[in-house]
Coordinates of C-alpha atoms in Angstrom, one line a residue:
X1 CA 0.0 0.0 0.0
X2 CA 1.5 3.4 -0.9
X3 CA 2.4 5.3 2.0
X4 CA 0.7 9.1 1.5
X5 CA 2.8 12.1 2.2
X6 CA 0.8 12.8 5.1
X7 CA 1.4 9.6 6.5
X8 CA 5.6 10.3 5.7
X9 CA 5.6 13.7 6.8
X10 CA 7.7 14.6 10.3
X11 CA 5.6 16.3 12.9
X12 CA 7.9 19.5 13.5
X13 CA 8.4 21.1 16.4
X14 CA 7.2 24.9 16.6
X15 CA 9.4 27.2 15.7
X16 CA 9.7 28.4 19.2
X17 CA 10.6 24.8 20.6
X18 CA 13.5 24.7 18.1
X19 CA 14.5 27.2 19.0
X20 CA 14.9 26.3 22.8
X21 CA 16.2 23.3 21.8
X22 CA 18.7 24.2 19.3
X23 CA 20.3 26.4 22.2
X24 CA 19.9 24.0 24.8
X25 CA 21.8 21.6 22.8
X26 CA 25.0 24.7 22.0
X27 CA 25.0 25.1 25.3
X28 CA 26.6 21.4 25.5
X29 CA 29.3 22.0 22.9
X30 CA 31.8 24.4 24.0
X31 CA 32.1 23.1 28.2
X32 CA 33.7 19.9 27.2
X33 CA 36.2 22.2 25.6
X34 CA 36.6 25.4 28.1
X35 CA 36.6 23.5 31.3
X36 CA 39.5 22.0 30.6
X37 CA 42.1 24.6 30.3
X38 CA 41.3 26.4 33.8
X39 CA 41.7 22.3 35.2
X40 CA 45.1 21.7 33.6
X41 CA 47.7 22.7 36.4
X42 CA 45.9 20.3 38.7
X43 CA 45.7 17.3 36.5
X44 CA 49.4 17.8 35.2
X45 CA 49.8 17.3 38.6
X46 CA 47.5 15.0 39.9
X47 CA 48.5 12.5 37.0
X48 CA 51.8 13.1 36.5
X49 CA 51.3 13.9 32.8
X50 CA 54.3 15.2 31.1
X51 CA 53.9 19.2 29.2
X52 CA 53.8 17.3 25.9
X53 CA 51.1 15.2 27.1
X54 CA 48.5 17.8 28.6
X55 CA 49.5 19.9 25.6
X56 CA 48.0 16.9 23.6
X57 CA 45.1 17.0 25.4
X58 CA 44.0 20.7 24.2
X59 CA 44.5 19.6 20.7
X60 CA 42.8 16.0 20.8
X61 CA 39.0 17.3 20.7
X62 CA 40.2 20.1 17.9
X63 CA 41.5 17.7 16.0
X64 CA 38.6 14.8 16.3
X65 CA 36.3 17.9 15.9
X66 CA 37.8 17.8 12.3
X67 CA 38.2 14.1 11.9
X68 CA 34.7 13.4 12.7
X69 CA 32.7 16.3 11.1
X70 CA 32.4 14.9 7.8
X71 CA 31.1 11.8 9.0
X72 CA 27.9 13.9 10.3
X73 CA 26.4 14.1 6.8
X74 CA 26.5 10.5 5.8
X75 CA 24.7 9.3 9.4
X76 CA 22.3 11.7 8.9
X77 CA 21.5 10.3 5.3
X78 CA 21.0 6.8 6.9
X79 CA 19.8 7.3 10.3
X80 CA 18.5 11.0 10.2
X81 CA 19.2 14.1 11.6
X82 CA 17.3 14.0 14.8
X83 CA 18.6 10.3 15.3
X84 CA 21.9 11.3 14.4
X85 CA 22.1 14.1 17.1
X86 CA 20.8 12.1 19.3
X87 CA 23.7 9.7 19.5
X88 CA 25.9 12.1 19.0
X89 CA 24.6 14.0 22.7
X90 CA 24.7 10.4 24.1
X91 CA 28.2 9.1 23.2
X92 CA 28.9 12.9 24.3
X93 CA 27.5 12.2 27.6
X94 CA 29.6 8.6 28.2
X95 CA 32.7 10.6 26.8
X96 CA 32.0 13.1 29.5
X97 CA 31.7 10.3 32.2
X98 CA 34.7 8.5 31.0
X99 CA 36.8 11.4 32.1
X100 CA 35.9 11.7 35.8
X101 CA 38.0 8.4 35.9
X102 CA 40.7 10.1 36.5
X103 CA 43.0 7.7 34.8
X104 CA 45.2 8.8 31.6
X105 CA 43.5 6.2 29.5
X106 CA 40.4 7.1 30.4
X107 CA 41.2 10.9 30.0
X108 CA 42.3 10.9 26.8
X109 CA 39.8 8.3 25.6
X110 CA 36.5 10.2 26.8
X111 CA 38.4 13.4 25.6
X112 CA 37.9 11.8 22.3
X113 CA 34.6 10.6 22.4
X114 CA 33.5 14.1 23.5
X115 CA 35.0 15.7 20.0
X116 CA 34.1 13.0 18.0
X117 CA 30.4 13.8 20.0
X118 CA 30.8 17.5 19.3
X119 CA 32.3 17.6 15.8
X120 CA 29.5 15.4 14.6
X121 CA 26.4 17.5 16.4
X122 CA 28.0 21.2 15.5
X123 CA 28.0 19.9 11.8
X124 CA 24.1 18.4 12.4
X125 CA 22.9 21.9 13.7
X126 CA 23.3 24.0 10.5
X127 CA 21.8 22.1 8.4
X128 CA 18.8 21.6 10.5
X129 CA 18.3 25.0 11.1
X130 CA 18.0 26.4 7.3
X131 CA 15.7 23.3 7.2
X132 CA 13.5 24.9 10.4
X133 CA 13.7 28.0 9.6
X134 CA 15.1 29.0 5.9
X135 CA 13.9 32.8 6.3
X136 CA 15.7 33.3 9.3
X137 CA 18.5 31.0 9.4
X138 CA 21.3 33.5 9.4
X139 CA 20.0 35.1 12.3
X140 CA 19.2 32.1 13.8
X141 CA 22.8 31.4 13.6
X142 CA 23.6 33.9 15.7
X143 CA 21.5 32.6 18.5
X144 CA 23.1 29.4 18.0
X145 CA 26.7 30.6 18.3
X146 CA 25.4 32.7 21.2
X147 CA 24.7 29.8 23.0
X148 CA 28.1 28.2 22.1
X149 CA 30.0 31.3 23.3
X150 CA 27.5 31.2 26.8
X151 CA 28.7 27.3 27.2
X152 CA 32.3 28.0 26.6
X153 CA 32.3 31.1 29.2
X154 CA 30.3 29.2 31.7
X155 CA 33.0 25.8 31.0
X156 CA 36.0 28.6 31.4
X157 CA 33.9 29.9 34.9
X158 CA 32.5 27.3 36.9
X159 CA 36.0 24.5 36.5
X160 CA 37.5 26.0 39.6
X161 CA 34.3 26.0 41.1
X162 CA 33.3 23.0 40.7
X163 CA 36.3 21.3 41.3
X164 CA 36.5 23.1 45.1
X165 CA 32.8 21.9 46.0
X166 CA 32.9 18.2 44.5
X167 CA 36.2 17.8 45.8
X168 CA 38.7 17.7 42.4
X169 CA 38.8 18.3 38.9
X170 CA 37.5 14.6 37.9
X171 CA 34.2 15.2 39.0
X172 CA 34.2 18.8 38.2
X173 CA 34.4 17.1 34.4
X174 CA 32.2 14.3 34.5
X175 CA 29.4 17.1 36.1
X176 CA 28.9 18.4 32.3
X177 CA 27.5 14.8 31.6
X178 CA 24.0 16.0 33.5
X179 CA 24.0 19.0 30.9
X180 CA 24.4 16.3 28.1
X181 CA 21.8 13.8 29.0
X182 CA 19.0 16.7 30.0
X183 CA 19.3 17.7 26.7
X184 CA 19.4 14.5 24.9
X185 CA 15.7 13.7 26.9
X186 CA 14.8 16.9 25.9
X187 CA 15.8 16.2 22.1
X188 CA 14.3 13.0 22.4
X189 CA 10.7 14.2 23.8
X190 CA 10.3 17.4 21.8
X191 CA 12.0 16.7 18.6
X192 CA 9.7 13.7 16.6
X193 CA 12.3 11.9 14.3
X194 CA 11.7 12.2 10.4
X195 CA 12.5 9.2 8.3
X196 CA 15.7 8.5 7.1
X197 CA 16.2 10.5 3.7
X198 CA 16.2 8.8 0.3
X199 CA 19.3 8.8 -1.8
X200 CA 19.3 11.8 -4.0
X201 CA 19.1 10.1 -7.8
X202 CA 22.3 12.2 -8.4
X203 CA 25.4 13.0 -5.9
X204 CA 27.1 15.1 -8.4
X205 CA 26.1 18.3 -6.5
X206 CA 27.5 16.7 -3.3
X207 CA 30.6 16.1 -1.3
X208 CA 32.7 15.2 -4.3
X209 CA 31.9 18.6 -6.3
X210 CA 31.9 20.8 -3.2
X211 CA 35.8 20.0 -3.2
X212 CA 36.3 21.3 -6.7
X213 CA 34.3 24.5 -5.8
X214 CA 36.4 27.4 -4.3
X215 CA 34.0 29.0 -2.9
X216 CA 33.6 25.7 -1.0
X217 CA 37.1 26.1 -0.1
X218 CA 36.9 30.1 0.7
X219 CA 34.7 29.3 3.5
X220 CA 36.5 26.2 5.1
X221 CA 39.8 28.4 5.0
X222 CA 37.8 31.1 6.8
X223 CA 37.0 28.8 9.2
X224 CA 40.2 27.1 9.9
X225 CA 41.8 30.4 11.0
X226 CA 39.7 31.7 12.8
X227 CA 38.9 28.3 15.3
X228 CA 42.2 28.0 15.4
X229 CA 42.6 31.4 16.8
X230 CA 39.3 30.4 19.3
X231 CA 41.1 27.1 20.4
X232 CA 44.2 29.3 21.3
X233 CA 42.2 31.2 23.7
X234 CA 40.6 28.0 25.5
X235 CA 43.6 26.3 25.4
X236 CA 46.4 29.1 26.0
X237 CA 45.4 32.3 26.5
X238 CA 45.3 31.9 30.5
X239 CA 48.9 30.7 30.0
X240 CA 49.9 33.3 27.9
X241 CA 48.6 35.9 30.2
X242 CA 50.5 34.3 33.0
X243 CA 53.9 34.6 30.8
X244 CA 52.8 38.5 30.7
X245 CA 52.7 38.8 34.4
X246 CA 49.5 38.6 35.5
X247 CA 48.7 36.3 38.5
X248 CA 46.8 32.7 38.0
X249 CA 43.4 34.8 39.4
X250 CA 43.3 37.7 37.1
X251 CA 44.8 35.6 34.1
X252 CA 41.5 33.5 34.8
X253 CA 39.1 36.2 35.1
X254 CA 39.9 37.8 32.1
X255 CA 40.1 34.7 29.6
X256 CA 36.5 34.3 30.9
X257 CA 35.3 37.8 31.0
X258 CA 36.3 37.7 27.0
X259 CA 34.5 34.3 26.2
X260 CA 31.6 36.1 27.6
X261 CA 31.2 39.4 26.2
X262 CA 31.4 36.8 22.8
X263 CA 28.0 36.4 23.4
X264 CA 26.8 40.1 22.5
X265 CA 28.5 39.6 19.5
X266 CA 27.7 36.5 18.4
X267 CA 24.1 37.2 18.5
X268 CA 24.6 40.8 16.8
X269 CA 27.2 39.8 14.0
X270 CA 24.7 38.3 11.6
X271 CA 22.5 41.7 12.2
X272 CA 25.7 43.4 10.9
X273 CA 26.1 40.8 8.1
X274 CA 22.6 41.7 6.9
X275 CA 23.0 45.3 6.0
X276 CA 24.3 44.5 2.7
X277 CA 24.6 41.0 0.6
X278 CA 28.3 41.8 0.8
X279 CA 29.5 40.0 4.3
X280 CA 33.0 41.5 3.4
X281 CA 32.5 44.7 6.0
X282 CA 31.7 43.2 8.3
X283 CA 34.4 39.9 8.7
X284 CA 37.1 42.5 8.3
X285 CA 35.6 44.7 11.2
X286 CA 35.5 41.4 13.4
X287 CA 38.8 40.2 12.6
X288 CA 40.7 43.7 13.2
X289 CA 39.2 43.4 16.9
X290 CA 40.9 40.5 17.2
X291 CA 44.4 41.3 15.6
X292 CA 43.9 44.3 18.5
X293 CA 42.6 42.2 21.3
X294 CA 45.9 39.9 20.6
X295 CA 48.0 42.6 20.7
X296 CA 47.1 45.0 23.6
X297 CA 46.9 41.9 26.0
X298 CA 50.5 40.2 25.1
X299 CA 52.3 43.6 24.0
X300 CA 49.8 46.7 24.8
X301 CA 50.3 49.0 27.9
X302 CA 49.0 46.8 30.9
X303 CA 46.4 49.3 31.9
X304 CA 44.8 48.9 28.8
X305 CA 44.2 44.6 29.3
X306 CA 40.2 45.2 29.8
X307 CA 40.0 46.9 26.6
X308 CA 42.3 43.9 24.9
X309 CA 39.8 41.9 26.6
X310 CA 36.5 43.5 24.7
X311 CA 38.5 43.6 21.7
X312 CA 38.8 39.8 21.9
X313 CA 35.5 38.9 22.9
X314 CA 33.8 40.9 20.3
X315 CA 36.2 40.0 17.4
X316 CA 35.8 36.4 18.3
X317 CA 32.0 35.8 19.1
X318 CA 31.2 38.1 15.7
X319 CA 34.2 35.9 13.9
X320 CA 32.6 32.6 14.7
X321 CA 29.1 33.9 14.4
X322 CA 30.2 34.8 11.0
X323 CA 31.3 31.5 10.0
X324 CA 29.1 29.5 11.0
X325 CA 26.6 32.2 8.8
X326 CA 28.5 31.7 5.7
X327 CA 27.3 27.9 5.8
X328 CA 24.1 28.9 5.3
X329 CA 24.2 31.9 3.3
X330 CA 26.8 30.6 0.7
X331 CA 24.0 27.7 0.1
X332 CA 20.9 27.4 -2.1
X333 CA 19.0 24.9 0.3
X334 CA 19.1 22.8 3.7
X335 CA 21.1 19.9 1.3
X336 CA 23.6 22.0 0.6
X337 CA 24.1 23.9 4.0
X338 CA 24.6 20.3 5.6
X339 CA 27.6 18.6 3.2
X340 CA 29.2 22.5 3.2
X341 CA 28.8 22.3 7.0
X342 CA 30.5 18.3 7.1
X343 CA 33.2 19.9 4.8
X344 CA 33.5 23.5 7.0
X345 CA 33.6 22.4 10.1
X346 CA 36.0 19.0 9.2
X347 CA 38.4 20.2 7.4
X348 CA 38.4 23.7 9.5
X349 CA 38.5 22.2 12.6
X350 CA 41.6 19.6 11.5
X351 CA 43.3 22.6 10.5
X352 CA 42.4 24.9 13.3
X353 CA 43.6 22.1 15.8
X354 CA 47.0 23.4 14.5
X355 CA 46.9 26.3 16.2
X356 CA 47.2 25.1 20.3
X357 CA 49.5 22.3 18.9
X358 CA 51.5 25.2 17.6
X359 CA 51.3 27.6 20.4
X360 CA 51.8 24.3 22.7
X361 CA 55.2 23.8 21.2
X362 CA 56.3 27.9 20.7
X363 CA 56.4 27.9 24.9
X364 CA 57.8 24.5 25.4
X365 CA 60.6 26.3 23.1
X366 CA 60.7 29.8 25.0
X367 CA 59.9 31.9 22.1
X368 CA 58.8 34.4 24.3
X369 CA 55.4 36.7 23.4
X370 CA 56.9 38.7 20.7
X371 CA 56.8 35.2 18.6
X372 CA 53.7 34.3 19.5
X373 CA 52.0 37.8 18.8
X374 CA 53.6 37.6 15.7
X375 CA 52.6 34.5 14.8
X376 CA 48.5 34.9 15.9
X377 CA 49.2 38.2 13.8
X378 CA 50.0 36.1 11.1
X379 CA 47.3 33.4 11.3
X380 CA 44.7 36.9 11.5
X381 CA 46.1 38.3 8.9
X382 CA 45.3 35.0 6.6
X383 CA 42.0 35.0 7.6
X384 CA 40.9 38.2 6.8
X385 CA 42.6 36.8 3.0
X386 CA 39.8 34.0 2.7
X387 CA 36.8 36.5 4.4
X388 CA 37.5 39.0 1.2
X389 CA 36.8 36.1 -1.1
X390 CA 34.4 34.1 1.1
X391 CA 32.3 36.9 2.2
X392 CA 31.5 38.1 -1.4
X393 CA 27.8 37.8 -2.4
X394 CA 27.8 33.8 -4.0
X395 CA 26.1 31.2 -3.4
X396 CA 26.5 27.2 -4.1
X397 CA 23.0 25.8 -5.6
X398 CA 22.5 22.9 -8.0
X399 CA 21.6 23.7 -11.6
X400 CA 18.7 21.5 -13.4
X401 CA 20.7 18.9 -14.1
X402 CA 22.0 18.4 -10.6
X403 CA 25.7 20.0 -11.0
X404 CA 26.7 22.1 -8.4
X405 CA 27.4 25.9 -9.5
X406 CA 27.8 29.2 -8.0
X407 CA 25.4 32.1 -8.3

């Protein structure tokens, strides 16, 4: 009997409920990431971990974010998007578990899970919101991010916390497994799974011709710089602001009063981006406040470090924001916006896990700050290269024949 397209049609949430859920679940994907930093004296010495080890273990979840990202797209096509999420806030959860064991092993193992978790769900997202809400999905974005950027501040904030009232930093990380599993429920209850998609009749407008499109390219470049310079503040900038002079407490205060003021930003960025069809203003305005937020906090006067601190939370909340907009303004439909995402986010995020790796082995040489200015300078200065050509008014769609162009 033929099934009717009533019968095959997904009962969607309201737009409102998405909404909710589609920040409860960005809340989720930054902590996993930003707790860990604040928590690294104490398990360098609690485990014994050489530098070269912990060092690792702020660029494992970059790097998996990358490894895994691309797989998002092809368990979507076979399980679903809402299914696919949904393991991915579960293995999340375990990976999250698996660390309050304390044990290397089981550090570096539920390290993993959690950016294989996050790589695959930050892909999902995306694409699912130009499916919910095509007229508004840039702005949407913004929301998104902002509850990305609200995660990673309150990761960065509550560590020491937590650690001090549950008694170490084990369970201080495991504790981010209850944010994980409330919002897998919540996913679960309010988010009705639709079927698993048919195979498109032609796959020519897919992964294989998106990597001979540079606009494709334009955007993953974009993307790549600029997490790698967001991965250098979770990961290093309370270091680095140690190596300037400031004590442990004020170092600490100020990487997390920066991840937070990303949230105005991130939530006002695509705002900015929508005053013209031309996002090219706007990605050089956010990527000067970081070139300047860099430089006043590791070279500037010292009485200036709270205005190197705004100039780093708004450059990076509106530089992320931005990215993750491109996804979905650069495509023609939800398809598209999904395999760009897969290819955005996994080959970014492989190349942005160079950045802490990099940064990681600059101190264990002693370049001193003047080196490492120079070379965040440098990694700026190459973004705002791929924003000129990514931010022009294009957009990847498939033509009548299924071919992937740009119009």
């Amino acid at each position: 009997m033929a099934i009717t397209d009533g019968a095959r049609r997904r009962a969607a949430p309201s737009s409102l409920a998405f909404i909710a859920l589609m920040v409860l679940v960005g809340l989720n994907l930054r902590p996993a990431l930003s707790s860990l930093a604040p928590l690294l004296p104490r398990i360098e010495a609690d485990s014994g971990l050489p530098v070269l080890a912990i060092g690792a273990l702020t660029t494992l979840p970059v790097l998996c974010l990358g490894l895994f990202a691309p797989l998002a797209p092809w368990l979507s096509g076979r399980l679903g998007p809402e299914r696919t999420l949904s393991l991915a806030l579960l293995i999340l959860a375990v990976g999250l578990a698996l660390r309050g064991l304390a044990a290397p092993a089981w550090l570096f193992g539920g390290t993993l899970l959690v950016g294989a978790a996050i790589g695959v769900a930050g892909t999902l997202l995306p694409g699912l919101v130009k499916r919910e809400l095509p007229d508004s999905a840039d702005l949407m974005t913004g929301v998104y991010t902002m509850a990305l950027c609200l995660g990673g501040a309150l990761g960065a904030g509550l560590s020491i916390p937590l650690a001090e009232t549950l008694g170490g930093w084990a369970p201080a990380l495991t504790s981010w497994a209850a944010l994980a599993a409330i919002s897998l429920i919540a996913w679960q209850t309010l988010m009705p799974a639709s079927p698993p998609p048919r195979r498109q009749a032609s796959a020519r407008g897919d992964t294989g011709a998106l990597l001979r499109q540079p606009l494709a390219w334009q955007v993953t470049l974009y993307m790549g710089c600029q997490s790698s310079l967001a991965y250098i503040v979770f990961g290093w900038l309370p270091t680095l602001l140690v190596e300037r002079g400031y004590d442990d407490a004020e170092a600490g205060w100020m990487t997390g009063a920066s991840v937070m003021l990303q949230l105005g930003a991130a939530l006002s960025a695509p705002w900015l981006a929508r005053l013209g069809r031309d996002q090219r203003p706007a990605l050089m305005l956010v990527l000067s406040l970081i070139a300047g937020g860099f430089w006043v906090l590791l070279q500037g006067p010292i009485e200036w470090r709270w205005a190197g601190v705004a100039l780093l939370g708004f450059g990076q909340g509106g530089g992320f924001s931005l990215a993750l907009s491109l996804i979905v303004l650069r495509t023609a439909d939800a398809r598209l916006a999904g395999k760009l995402s897969g290819m955005v986010q996994g080959v970014g995020y492989a190349l942005a896990s160079l950045g802490p790796l990099g940064i990681g082995v600059m101190l264990e040489l002693d370049l001193g700050l003047p080196g490492i200015t120079l070379a965040l300078t440098a990694v700026t200065a190459a973004a705002m290269v791929f924003a000129l050509l990514a931010g022009r008014d294009r957009r990847l769609a498939s033509d009548e024949t299924g071919h992937l162009v740009v119009r």
